[in-house]
Amino acid sequence: MNLNFIPTFLTIVRKKSISAAAEHMYVAQTTVSQRLNVAEKELGFKLIERGKGVKNVVLTPAGEEFLRLAEQWENIYNDLQILKKDGPKLDLNIGSIDSFNTFFLHNIYKEINNTPSIYLNCHTLHSSEIYAGVDNKTLDIGYALIHRNFENVHVKKCFESDLVLIRSGSIKNATVHPLELDPQYELFMPWGEEFKGWHNYWWDPLSIQKIRIDDIHLLLDILKNPVYWAIVPEWIAKTSSRNHDVSIQHFSESPPPYTCYELTHKNPSSSKRSAIDHFHTYFQNVK
């Protein structure tokens, strides 16, 4: 079948009549009817119901199925035109923990938004989900707080920041000892295995915080209540202090730093490798 018929068929369906399609395409109605008859003869089945009193286009069951295929062809054709015009498209699926996505990667996303050849799909996930996604190649790059050994995953440390205390209001002392804090009013966020060990050393691991949380925006909203406190990376604390009434204190007994690891598959495709290299360029510029 002549593929040039597909745009004609889609126009007939969308305009709901052969005459309206002909008018839209600036051709005679007989031309559109002839194209339809030739295509149906080549296909061996009818696409459109015909009969007295039928004003609008009614597709046959075969016509309904052909419509699905025609729309797929149209999408492929449009993608090919974009490829001819702009060159190959680089797409990346990125998975990150909430804090790194919100307070660091968003700056990279804004920069890449001005690059027409790179397309991003960004996801906020837990570290275990990120490892699994990179391992099975549903994610191309991941950012996690834990270091794990996966056969197919390359892991490297990409970012560090001191962990500090934040709470609302004005605080005079620049430092605080962990035992000065009441753990039941902590807005607890999990900052990795080393942090968990430090946390369990100073506070009973069996004690229950009133609120455990994994969304940094929600944490900052609840923190408006002065009874609560939280431990967050210093770069997040400084960013938050510009828009929220929070004070920052360092610990006299310092926790291990917030450490973020970048995950990539050990054997990416050549196109993915190129896209990852482009992303790393933006990452280094923002860092």
PDB file of N, CA and C in Angstrom, residues 103 166 220 234-248:
ATOM      1  N   PHE A 103      17.389  19.970  46.062  1.00  0.00           N
ATOM      2  CA  PHE A 103      18.286  21.071  46.396  1.00  0.00           C
ATOM      3  C   PHE A 103      19.565  21.110  45.561  1.00  0.00           C
ATOM      4  N   ILE A 166      19.092  22.154  62.486  1.00  0.00           N
ATOM      5  CA  ILE A 166      18.267  23.334  62.217  1.00  0.00           C
ATOM      6  C   ILE A 166      16.997  23.265  63.069  1.00  0.00           C
ATOM      7  N   LEU A 220      10.507  21.085  56.398  1.00  0.00           N
ATOM      8  CA  LEU A 220      10.647  22.526  56.640  1.00  0.00           C
ATOM      9  C   LEU A 220       9.326  23.140  57.073  1.00  0.00           C
ATOM     10  N   GLU A 234      24.391  20.716  55.467  1.00  0.00           N
ATOM     11  CA  GLU A 234      24.597  22.149  55.665  1.00  0.00           C
ATOM     12  C   GLU A 234      24.154  22.974  54.459  1.00  0.00           C
ATOM     13  N   TRP A 235      24.362  22.435  53.250  1.00  0.00           N
ATOM     14  CA  TRP A 235      23.989  23.225  52.068  1.00  0.00           C
ATOM     15  C   TRP A 235      22.475  23.367  51.969  1.00  0.00           C
ATOM     16  N   ILE A 236      21.724  22.380  52.457  1.00  0.00           N
ATOM     17  CA  ILE A 236      20.274  22.495  52.513  1.00  0.00           C
ATOM     18  C   ILE A 236      19.863  23.492  53.590  1.00  0.00           C
ATOM     19  N   ALA A 237      20.554  23.434  54.732  1.00  0.00           N
ATOM     20  CA  ALA A 237      20.251  24.348  55.833  1.00  0.00           C
ATOM     21  C   ALA A 237      20.440  25.801  55.399  1.00  0.00           C
ATOM     22  N   LYS A 238      21.541  26.083  54.719  1.00  0.00           N
ATOM     23  CA  LYS A 238      21.810  27.450  54.284  1.00  0.00           C
ATOM     24  C   LYS A 238      20.791  27.932  53.250  1.00  0.00           C
ATOM     25  N   THR A 239      20.430  27.054  52.334  1.00  0.00           N
ATOM     26  CA  THR A 239      19.410  27.410  51.348  1.00  0.00           C
ATOM     27  C   THR A 239      18.069  27.666  52.029  1.00  0.00           C
ATOM     28  N   SER A 240      17.723  26.833  52.993  1.00  0.00           N
ATOM     29  CA  SER A 240      16.442  26.962  53.692  1.00  0.00           C
ATOM     30  C   SER A 240      16.383  28.233  54.538  1.00  0.00           C
ATOM     31  N   SER A 241      17.528  28.629  55.103  1.00  0.00           N
ATOM     32  CA  SER A 241      17.538  29.800  55.989  1.00  0.00           C
ATOM     33  C   SER A 241      17.230  31.092  55.227  1.00  0.00           C
ATOM     34  N   ARG A 242      17.383  31.074  53.912  1.00  0.00           N
ATOM     35  CA  ARG A 242      17.077  32.271  53.127  1.00  0.00           C
ATOM     36  C   ARG A 242      15.568  32.483  53.015  1.00  0.00           C
ATOM     37  N   ASN A 243      14.814  31.389  53.094  1.00  0.00           N
ATOM     38  CA  ASN A 243      13.365  31.480  52.896  1.00  0.00           C
ATOM     39  C   ASN A 243      12.551  31.087  54.127  1.00  0.00           C
ATOM     40  N   HIS A 244      13.216  30.596  55.169  1.00  0.00           N
ATOM     41  CA  HIS A 244      12.505  30.173  56.378  1.00  0.00           C
ATOM     42  C   HIS A 244      13.236  30.722  57.603  1.00  0.00           C
ATOM     43  N   ASP A 245      12.472  30.914  58.670  1.00  0.00           N
ATOM     44  CA  ASP A 245      13.052  31.417  59.932  1.00  0.00           C
ATOM     45  C   ASP A 245      13.657  30.252  60.692  1.00  0.00           C
ATOM     46  N   VAL A 246      14.859  29.830  60.282  1.00  0.00           N
ATOM     47  CA  VAL A 246      15.526  28.724  60.949  1.00  0.00           C
ATOM     48  C   VAL A 246      16.933  29.134  61.366  1.00  0.00           C
ATOM     49  N   SER A 247      17.394  28.543  62.442  1.00  0.00           N
ATOM     50  CA  SER A 247      18.762  28.749  62.912  1.00  0.00           C
ATOM     51  C   SER A 247      19.573  27.496  62.635  1.00  0.00           C
ATOM     52  N   ILE A 248      20.861  27.684  62.416  1.00  0.00           N
ATOM     53  CA  ILE A 248      21.767  26.584  62.094  1.00  0.00           C
ATOM     54  C   ILE A 248      22.798  26.440  63.209  1.00  0.00           C
TER      55      ILE A 248
END
